[in-house]
XYZ file of C-alpha atoms in Angstrom:
612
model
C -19.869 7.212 40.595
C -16.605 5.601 41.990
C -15.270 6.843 45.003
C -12.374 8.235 43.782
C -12.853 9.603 40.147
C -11.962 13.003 38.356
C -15.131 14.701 37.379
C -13.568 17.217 35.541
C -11.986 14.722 33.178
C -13.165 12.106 30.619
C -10.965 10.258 28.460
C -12.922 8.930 25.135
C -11.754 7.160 21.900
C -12.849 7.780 18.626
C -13.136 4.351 16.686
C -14.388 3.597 13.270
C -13.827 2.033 9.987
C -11.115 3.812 7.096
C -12.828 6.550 5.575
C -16.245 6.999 7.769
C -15.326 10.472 9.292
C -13.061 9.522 12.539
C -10.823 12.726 11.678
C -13.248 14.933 9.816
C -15.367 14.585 13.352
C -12.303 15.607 15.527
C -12.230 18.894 13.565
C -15.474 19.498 14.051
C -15.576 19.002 18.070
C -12.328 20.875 18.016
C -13.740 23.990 16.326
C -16.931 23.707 17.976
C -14.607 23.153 21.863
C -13.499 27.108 20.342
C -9.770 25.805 20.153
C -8.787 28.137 17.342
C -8.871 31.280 17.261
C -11.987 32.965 14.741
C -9.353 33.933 11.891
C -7.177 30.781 12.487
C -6.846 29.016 8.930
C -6.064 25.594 10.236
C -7.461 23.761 7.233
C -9.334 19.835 7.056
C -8.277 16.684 8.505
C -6.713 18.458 11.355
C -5.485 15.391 13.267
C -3.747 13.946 9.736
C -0.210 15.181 10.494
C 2.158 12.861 8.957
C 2.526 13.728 4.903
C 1.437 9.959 3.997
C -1.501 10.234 5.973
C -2.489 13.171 4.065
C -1.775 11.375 0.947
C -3.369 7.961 1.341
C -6.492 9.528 3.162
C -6.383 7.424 5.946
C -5.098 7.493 10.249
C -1.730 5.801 11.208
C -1.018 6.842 14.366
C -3.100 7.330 16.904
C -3.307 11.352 18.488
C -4.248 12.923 21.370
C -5.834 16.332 21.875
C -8.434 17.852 24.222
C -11.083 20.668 24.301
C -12.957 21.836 26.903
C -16.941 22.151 27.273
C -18.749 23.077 30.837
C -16.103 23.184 32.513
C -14.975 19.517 31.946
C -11.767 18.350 30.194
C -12.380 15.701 27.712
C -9.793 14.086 26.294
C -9.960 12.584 22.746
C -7.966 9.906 21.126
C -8.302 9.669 17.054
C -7.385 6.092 16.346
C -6.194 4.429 13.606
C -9.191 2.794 11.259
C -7.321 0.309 9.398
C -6.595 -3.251 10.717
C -2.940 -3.250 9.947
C -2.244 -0.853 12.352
C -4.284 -2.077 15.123
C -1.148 -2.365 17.138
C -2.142 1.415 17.964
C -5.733 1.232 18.219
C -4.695 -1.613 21.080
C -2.023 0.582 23.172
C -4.578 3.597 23.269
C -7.648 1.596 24.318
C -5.652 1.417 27.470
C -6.060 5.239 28.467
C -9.530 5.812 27.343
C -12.849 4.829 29.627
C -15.215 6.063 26.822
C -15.272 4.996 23.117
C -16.975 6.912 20.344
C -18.307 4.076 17.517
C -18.297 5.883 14.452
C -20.674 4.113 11.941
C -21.535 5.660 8.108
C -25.070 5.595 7.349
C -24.403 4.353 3.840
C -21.525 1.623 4.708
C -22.932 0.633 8.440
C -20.509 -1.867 10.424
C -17.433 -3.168 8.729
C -14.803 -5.458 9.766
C -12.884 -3.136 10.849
C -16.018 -2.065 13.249
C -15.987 -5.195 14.316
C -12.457 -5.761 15.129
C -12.052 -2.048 16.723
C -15.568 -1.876 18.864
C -14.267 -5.936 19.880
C -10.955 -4.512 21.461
C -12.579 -1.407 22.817
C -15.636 -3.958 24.644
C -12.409 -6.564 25.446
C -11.287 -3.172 27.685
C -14.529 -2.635 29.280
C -14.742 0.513 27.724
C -18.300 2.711 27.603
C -19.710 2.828 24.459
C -21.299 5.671 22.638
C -22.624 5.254 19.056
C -22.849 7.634 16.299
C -24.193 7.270 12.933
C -22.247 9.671 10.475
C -22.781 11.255 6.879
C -26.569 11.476 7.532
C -26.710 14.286 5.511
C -26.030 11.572 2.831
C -28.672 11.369 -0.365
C -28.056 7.022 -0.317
C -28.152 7.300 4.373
C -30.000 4.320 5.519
C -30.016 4.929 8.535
C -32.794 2.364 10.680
C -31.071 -0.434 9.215
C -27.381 1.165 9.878
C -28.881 0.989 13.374
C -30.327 -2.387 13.677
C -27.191 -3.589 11.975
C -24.948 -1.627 15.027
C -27.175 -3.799 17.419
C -26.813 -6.771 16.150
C -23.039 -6.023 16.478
C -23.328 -5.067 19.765
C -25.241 -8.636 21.022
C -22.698 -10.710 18.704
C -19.662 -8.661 20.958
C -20.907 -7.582 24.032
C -19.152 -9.001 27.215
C -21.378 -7.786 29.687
C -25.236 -7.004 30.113
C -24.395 -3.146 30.277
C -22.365 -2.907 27.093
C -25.884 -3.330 25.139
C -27.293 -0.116 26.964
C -25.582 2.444 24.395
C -26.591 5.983 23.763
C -27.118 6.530 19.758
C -26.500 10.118 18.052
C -26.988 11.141 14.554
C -24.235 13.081 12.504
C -22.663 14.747 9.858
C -19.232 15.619 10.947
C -18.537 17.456 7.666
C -21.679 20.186 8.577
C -20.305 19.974 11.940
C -23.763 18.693 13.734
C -25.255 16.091 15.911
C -28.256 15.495 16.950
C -29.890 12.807 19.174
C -33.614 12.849 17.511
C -33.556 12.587 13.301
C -36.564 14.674 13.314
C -34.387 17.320 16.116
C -32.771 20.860 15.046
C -29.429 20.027 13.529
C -27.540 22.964 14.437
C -23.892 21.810 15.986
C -21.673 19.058 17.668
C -23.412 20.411 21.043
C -25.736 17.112 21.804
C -22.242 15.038 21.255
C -20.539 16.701 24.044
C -23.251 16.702 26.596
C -23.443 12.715 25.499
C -20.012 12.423 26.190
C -20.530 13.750 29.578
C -23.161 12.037 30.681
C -22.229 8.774 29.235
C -18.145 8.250 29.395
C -17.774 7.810 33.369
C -15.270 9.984 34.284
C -11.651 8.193 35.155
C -11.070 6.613 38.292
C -7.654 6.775 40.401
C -6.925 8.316 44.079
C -4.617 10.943 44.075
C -3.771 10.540 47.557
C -2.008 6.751 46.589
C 1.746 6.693 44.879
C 1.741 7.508 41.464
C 1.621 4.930 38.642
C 1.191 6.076 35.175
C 0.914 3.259 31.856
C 2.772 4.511 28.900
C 0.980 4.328 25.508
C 2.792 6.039 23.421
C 6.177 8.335 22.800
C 7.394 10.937 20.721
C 10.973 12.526 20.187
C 11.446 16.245 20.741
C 15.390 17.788 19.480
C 15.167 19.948 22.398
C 13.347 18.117 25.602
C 14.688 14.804 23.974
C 12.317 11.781 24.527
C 8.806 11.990 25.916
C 6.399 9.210 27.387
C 2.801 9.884 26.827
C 0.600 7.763 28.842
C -2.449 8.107 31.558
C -1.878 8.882 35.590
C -4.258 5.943 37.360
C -3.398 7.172 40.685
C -1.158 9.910 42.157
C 0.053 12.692 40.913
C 2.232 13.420 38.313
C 5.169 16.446 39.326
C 7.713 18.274 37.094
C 11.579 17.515 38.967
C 10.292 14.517 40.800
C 12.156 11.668 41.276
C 10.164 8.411 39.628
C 10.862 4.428 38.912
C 10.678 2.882 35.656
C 9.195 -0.561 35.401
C 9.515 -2.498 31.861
C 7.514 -4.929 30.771
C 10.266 -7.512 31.606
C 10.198 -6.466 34.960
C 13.567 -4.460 35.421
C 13.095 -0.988 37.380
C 15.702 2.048 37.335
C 15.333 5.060 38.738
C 14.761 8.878 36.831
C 13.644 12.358 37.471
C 10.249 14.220 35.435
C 11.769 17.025 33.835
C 8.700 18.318 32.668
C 5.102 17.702 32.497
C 2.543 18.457 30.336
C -1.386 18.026 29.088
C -3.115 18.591 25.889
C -5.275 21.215 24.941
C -6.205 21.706 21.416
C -3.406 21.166 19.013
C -0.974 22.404 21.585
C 0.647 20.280 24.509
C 1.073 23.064 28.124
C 3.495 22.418 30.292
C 2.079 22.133 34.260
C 4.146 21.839 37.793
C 1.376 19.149 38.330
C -1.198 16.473 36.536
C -3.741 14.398 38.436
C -4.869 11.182 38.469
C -7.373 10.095 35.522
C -5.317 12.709 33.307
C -3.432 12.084 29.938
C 0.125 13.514 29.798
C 3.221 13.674 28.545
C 6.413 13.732 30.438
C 10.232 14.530 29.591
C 13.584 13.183 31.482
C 12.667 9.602 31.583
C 15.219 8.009 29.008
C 14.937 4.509 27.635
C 10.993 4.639 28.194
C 9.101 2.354 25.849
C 5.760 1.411 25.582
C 3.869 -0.830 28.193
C 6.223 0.611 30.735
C 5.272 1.820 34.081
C 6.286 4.968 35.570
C 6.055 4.967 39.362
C 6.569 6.181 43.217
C 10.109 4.820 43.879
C 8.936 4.278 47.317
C 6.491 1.665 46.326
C 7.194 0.522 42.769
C 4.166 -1.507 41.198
C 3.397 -2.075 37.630
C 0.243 -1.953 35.896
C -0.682 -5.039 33.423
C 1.143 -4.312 30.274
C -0.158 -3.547 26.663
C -1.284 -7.110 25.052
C -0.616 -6.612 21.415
C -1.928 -9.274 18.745
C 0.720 -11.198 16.853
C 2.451 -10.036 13.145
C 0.757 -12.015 10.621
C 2.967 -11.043 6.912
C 6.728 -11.262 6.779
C 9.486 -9.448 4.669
C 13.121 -9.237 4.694
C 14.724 -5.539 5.256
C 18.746 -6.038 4.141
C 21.611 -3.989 2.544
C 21.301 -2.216 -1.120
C 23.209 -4.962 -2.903
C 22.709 -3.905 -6.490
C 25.847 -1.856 -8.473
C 23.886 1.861 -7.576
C 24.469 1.298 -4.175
C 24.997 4.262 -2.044
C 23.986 6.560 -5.150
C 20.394 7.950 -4.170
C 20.449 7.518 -0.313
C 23.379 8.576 2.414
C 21.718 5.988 4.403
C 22.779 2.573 3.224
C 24.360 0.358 5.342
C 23.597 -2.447 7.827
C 24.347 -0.517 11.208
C 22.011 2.435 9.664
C 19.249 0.158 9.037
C 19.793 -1.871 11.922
C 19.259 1.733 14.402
C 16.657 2.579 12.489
C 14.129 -0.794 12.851
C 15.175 -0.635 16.794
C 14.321 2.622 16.624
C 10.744 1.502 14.927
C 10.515 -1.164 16.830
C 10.150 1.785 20.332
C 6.923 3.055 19.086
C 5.818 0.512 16.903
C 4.617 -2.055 19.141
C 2.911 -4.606 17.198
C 6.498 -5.040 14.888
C 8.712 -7.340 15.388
C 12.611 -7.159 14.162
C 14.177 -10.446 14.069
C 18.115 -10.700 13.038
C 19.098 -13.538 9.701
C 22.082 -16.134 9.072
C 23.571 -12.699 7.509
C 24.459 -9.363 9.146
C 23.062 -7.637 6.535
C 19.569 -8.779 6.126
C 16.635 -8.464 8.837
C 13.608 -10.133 8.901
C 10.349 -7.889 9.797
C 6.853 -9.507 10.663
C 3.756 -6.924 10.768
C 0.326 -6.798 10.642
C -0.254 -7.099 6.958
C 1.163 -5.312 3.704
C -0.094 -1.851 4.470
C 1.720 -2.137 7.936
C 4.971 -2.467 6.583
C 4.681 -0.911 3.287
C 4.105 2.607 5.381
C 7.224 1.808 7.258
C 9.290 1.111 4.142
C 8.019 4.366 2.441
C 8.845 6.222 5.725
C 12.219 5.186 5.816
C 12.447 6.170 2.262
C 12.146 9.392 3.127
C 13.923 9.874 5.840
C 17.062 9.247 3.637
C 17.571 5.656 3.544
C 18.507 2.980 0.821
C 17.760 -0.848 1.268
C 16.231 -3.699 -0.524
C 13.102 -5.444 0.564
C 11.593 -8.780 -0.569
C 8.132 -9.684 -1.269
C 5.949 -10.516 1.958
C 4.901 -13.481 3.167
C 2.307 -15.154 5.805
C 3.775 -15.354 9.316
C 3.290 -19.599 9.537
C 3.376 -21.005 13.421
C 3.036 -25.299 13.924
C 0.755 -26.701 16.344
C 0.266 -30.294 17.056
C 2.964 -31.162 14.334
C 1.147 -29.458 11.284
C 2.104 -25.753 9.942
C -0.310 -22.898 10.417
C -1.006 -20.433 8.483
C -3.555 -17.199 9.107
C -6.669 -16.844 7.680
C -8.594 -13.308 6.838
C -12.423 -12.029 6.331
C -11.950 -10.390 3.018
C -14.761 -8.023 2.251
C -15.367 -6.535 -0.990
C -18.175 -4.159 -2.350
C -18.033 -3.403 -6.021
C -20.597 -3.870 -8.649
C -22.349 -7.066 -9.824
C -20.706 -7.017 -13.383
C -17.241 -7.862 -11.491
C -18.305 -10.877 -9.815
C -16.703 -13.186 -12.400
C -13.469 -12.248 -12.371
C -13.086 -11.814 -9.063
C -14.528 -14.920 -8.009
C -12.481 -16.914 -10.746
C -9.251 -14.860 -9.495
C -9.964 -15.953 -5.572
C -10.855 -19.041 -5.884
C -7.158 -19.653 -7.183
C -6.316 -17.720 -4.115
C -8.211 -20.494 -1.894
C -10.746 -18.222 -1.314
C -14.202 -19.781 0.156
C -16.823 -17.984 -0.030
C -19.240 -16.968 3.159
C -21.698 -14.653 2.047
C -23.170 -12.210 -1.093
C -25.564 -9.775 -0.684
C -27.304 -7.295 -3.415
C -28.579 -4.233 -2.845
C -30.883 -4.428 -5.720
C -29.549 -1.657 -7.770
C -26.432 -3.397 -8.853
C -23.883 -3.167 -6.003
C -22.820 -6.367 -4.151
C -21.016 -7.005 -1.069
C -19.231 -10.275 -0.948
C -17.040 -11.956 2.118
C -14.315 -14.286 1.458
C -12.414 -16.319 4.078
C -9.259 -16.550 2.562
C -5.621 -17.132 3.839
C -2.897 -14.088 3.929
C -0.882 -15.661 1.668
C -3.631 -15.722 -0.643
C -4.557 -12.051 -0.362
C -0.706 -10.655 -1.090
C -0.966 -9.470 -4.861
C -4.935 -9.436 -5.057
C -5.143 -5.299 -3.942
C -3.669 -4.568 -7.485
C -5.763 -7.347 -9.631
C -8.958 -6.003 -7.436
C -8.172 -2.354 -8.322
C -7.371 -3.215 -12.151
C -10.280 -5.687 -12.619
C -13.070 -2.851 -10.877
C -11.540 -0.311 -12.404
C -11.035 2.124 -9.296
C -15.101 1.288 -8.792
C -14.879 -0.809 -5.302
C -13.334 -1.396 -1.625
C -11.604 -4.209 -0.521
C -11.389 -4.521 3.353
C -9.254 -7.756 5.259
C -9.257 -8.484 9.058
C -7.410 -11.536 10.674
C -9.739 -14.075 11.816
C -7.232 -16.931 13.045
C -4.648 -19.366 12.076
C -5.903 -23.116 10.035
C -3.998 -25.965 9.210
C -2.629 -24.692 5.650
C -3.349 -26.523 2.600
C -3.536 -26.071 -0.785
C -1.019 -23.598 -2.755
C -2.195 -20.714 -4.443
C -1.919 -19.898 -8.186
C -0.246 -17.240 -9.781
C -1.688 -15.409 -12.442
C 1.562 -13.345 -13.147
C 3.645 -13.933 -16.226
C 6.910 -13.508 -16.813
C 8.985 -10.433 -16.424
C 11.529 -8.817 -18.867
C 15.674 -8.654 -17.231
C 18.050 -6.451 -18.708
C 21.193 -8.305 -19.655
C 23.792 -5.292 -19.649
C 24.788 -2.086 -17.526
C 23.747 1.173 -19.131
C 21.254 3.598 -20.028
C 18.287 2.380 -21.409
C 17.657 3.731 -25.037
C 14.320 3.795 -27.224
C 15.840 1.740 -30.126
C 16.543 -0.990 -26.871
C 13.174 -0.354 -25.385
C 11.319 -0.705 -28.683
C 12.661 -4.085 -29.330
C 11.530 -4.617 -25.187
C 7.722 -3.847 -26.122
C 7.596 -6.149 -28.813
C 7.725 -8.866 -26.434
C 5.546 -6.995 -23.210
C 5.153 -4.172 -21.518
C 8.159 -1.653 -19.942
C 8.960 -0.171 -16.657
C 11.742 2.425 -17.736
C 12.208 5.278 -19.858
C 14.401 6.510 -22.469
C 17.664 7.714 -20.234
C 17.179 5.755 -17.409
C 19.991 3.644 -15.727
C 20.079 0.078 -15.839
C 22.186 -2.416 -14.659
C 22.319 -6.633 -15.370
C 19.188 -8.588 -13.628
C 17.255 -4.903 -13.076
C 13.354 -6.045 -14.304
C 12.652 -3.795 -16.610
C 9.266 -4.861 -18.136
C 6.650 -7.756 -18.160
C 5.516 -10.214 -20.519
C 2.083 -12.360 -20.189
C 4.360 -15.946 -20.618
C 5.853 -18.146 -18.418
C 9.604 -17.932 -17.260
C 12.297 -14.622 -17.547
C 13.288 -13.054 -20.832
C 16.591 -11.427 -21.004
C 16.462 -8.295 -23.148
C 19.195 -5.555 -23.551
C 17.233 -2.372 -23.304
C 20.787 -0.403 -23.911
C 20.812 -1.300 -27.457
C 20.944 1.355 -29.961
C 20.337 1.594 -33.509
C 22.745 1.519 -36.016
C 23.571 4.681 -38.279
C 23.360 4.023 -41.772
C 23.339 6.622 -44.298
C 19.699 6.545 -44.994
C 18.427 7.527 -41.296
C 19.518 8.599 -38.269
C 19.442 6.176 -35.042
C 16.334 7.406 -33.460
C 14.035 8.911 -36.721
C 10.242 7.645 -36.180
C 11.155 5.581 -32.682
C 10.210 8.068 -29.720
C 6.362 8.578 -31.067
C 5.953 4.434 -31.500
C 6.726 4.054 -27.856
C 4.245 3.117 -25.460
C 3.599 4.641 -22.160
C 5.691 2.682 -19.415
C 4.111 1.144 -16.516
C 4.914 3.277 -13.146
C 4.242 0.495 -10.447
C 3.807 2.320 -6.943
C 5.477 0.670 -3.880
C 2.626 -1.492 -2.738
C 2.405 -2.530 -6.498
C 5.548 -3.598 -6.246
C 6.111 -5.327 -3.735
C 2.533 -7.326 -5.214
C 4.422 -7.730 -7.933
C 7.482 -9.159 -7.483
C 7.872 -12.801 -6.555
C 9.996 -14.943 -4.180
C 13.512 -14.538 -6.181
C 13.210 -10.842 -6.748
C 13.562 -7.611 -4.409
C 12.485 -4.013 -4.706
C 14.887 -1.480 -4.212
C 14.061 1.365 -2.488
C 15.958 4.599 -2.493
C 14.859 8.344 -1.618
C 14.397 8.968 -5.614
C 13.752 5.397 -7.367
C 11.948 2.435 -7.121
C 13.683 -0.558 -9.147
C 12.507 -4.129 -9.307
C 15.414 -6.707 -9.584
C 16.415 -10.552 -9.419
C 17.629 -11.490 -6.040
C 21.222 -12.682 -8.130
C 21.658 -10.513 -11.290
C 23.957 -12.737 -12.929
C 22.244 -14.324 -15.435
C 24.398 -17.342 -15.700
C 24.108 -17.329 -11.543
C 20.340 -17.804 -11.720
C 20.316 -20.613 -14.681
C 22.916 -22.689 -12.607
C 20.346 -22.770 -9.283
C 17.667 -23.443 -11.258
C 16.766 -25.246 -14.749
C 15.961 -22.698 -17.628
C 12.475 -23.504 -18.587
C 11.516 -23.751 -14.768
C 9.174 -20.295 -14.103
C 10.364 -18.595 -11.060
C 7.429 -16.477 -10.720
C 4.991 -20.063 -10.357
């Protein structure tokens, strides 16, 4: 035990891969911690506040809450699972001493285990493993385990990181137990592990206050809040504190209020101590990696290291003829505030201005990462145009870089052919197959980014829904090679208008459609896809002409063919370097980058295929 150190106190992190029970488990040690009250309908995935987490079914940002259990606070952190926004899982490793390894008996470690339990053991963090969805018919759980250790010795900086306490769970029946054979009655044996395991957090009280911000939030009423952890000191409401940034520059503020989490809920206190997690009002212009000090003795704590963007896309003023129609949002000072604004709490984004006023470029940590923020702004009410990401290239000695990823994909062995012939276009190597035996296969691809932007959608077509594809940055390599498109051609609309089905007809006999009967068009709007080379200019505003026979739309509507609805990822998959999705609070609508036809065969030579 330290010499200074909170006993009553223990911050832990829950860490694991998408989809093997991070949240599910929360609920279950927040019910069991007797947080709500016995006829409190409070539903599942507890922690999942933000509507697109509930939709996708996975963690974005990273939440705090707390529950009490013999008389100790413990703090709990749910943490983003997915790579691509690791940027959070990296800030919130800095308040936790603990870490809970979530591992599914049927899955065991995947790269995103690795790459979370790595930055958790980079912190010198104390491990605790758990094996979830026991309760599973397909659980394997002996070789889950062996496989965790094996993790552990590849990762492990230190002798005592390979001591680790393993528990047995099924966070959906709301148990753990720490013998297989053992009653399996509630989360109890998890919480006494957590006690006895997690050291509690160091920091003297007596010493000035410094306190590491990890994260903020925006109340309309108290105005901005800093949450972050108190390493020493204490932490007072209408106290006068310094601000450190991470460049160095200090000012000077007052702590309106303070307060700590319990539950769901966040209680205001005159007072927090060292070791604790809080959140504080009435220091404006906080951001993360800041410090927040004594003014008599201002020193800052090491700031939050956050691993480079690798993917690129451009952000830039709705330049098509709807403009302004769908979104009150829509020019460049709106979108400008808003990225600075993401830019506060998003710390592993980067906004970088363009030779126009009107256009930003955005680096991330791969597709997902900044196809959430595009959908966000979406609906918060704004309309822009985005273009179709890209690797994030650096040059060292003289020679361009380029990042390379550890695709993982598990599907079944009757896919291997396509998917193989697909990547290997893709520059795909590679690494490693294994078979279960009863059909499933696991296969690991190195494979550079740009390689892996458009495969989601091919994967997900080509399996049929029946797999999981998983990517984690590995480094950057000289880059070689250029990958091959598989995509055809797509089908431009050639006049302003509403599409008709007489116009659309004529569209399918050449491909497939994107619009409806009724819907708006304008010149260079893509409007379908064809499986040949080059652009096809079709005018899907067309309409049949009376004669006295028929009328213009007898025996057309039933001959039409469903439409393909592309979602936003697919989109922005789909499109390719001289096209842009537009994104409005209603629609979705893939165009050229110059909708004049005659513009686009003056820059480049007609039978050239911009889509190559």
């Amino acid at each position: 035990m330290e010499k200074h150190s909170n006993q009553g106190i223990r911050n832990i992190a829950i860490i694991a891969h998408v989809d093997h029970g991070k949240t599910t488990l929360v609920d279950a040690l927040l019910r069991q911690g007797q947080v709500f009250r016995p006829n409190q309908q409070v539903g599942e995935l507890i922690m999942d506040t933000n509507p697109l987490e509930r939709e996708r079914g996975i963690t974005i940002l990273a939440k705090n809450t707390a529950i009490h259990y013999q008389n100790v606070k413990i703090n709990i952190i749910d943490t983003p699972g997915h790579a691509d926004f690791s940027g959070e899982v990296e800030r919130i490793m800095h308040m936790a001493d603990g870490c809970l390894l979530l591992v599914d008996a049927v899955d065991g470690p995947m790269p995103q285990t690795r790459y979370l339990l790595k930055q958790a053991l980079k912190q010198k963090i104390a491990p605790l493993v758990v094996i979830n969805k026991i309760d599973r018919r397909e659980a394997r759980v002996p070789e889950v385990v062996g496989l965790v250790q094996d993790l552990f010795l590849e990762l492990a900086t230190e002798p005592e990181q390979l001591d680790f306490p393993v528990l047995y769970a099924s966070a959906r029946q709301e148990y753990a137990v720490t013998d297989l054979e053992g009653p399996r009655q509630n989360m109890e044996p998890l919480l006494r592990a957590m006690l006895e395991h997690v050291p509690a957090p160091s920091g003297d009280p007596d010493l000035p206050l410094q306190m590491l911000v990890a994260a903020l939030d925006y109340d309309q009423y108290l105005g901005q809040i800093g949450i972050g952890r108190v390493f020493r000191g204490k932490m007072r409401a209408r106290e006068s504190v310094a601000l450190i940034s991470r460049e160095g520059g200090t000012s000077p503020h007052t702590v309106e209020k303070v307060f700590v989490f319990h539950g769901l809920e966040r209680l205001e206190v005159p007072v927090a101590d060292a070791g604790d997690i809080v959140a504080i009002t009435g220091v404006d212009g906080v951001a993360i990696g800041d410090t927040i000090t004594a003014p008599e003795q201002p020193e800052s704590l090491p700031s939050i290291e956050i691993e480079e963007p690798t993917v690129k896309m451009t952000f830039g003023v709705n330049t098509s003829p709807f403009m302004g129609r769908e979104g009150p949002l829509c020019t460049s000072r709106n979108l400008n505030e808003r990225l600075l604004k993401e830019l506060r709490t998003n710390v592993s984004l980067r906004v970088e201005p363009t030779s126009t006023t009107d256009e930003f470029l955005v680096s991330g940590r791969g597709e997902l990462h900044l196809a959430i923020l595009v959908e966000t702004m979406r609906r918060e009410g704004y309309e822009f145009q985005v273009s179709k990401p890209e690797p994030v290239t650096k040059v060292i000695d003289g020679k361009v870089h380029e990042p390379f990823e550890l695709l993982t994909l598990d599907t079944r062995e009757e896919f291997i052919g396509p998917l193989t012939e697909n990547l290997s276009g893709r520059l795909a190597q590679l690494v490693d197959m294994r078979n279960d035996g009863a059909g499933n296969v696991r296969l690991e691809y190195r494979i550079p980014t740009r390689g892996l932007i458009g495969f989601r959608s091919f994967f997900l077509r080509t399996t049929r829904g029946n797999g999981e594809d998983n990517s984690l940055f590995v480094d950057y390599q000289p880059m070689k090679g250029e990958v091959k498109s598989d995509l055809g051609g797509v089908l431009v609309a050639t006049e302003r208008g509403v599409a008709v089905t007489y116009g659309l007809l004529n569209a399918q006999g050449r491909g497939s459609t994107f619009v409806e009967p009724g819907t708006s068009v304008y010149e260079g709007m893509i409007v379908g896809m064809h499986p040949r080379d080059g652009d096809i200019g079709i005018n899907v505003c067309k309409e049949k002409k009376l004669t006295n026979m028929r009328s213009s739309t007898a025996d057309i509507a039933k001959r039409l063919s469903p439409i393909v609805n592309l979602s936003l990822d697919e989109s922005l998959d789909f499109i390719s370097s001289d096209e842009l999705v537009e994104v409005t609070p209603q629609s979705l609508r893939l165009r050229k980058r110059k909708l004049s036809s005659a513009a686009r065969q003056k820059r480049r030579g007609v039978s050239e295929n911009p889509r190559a």
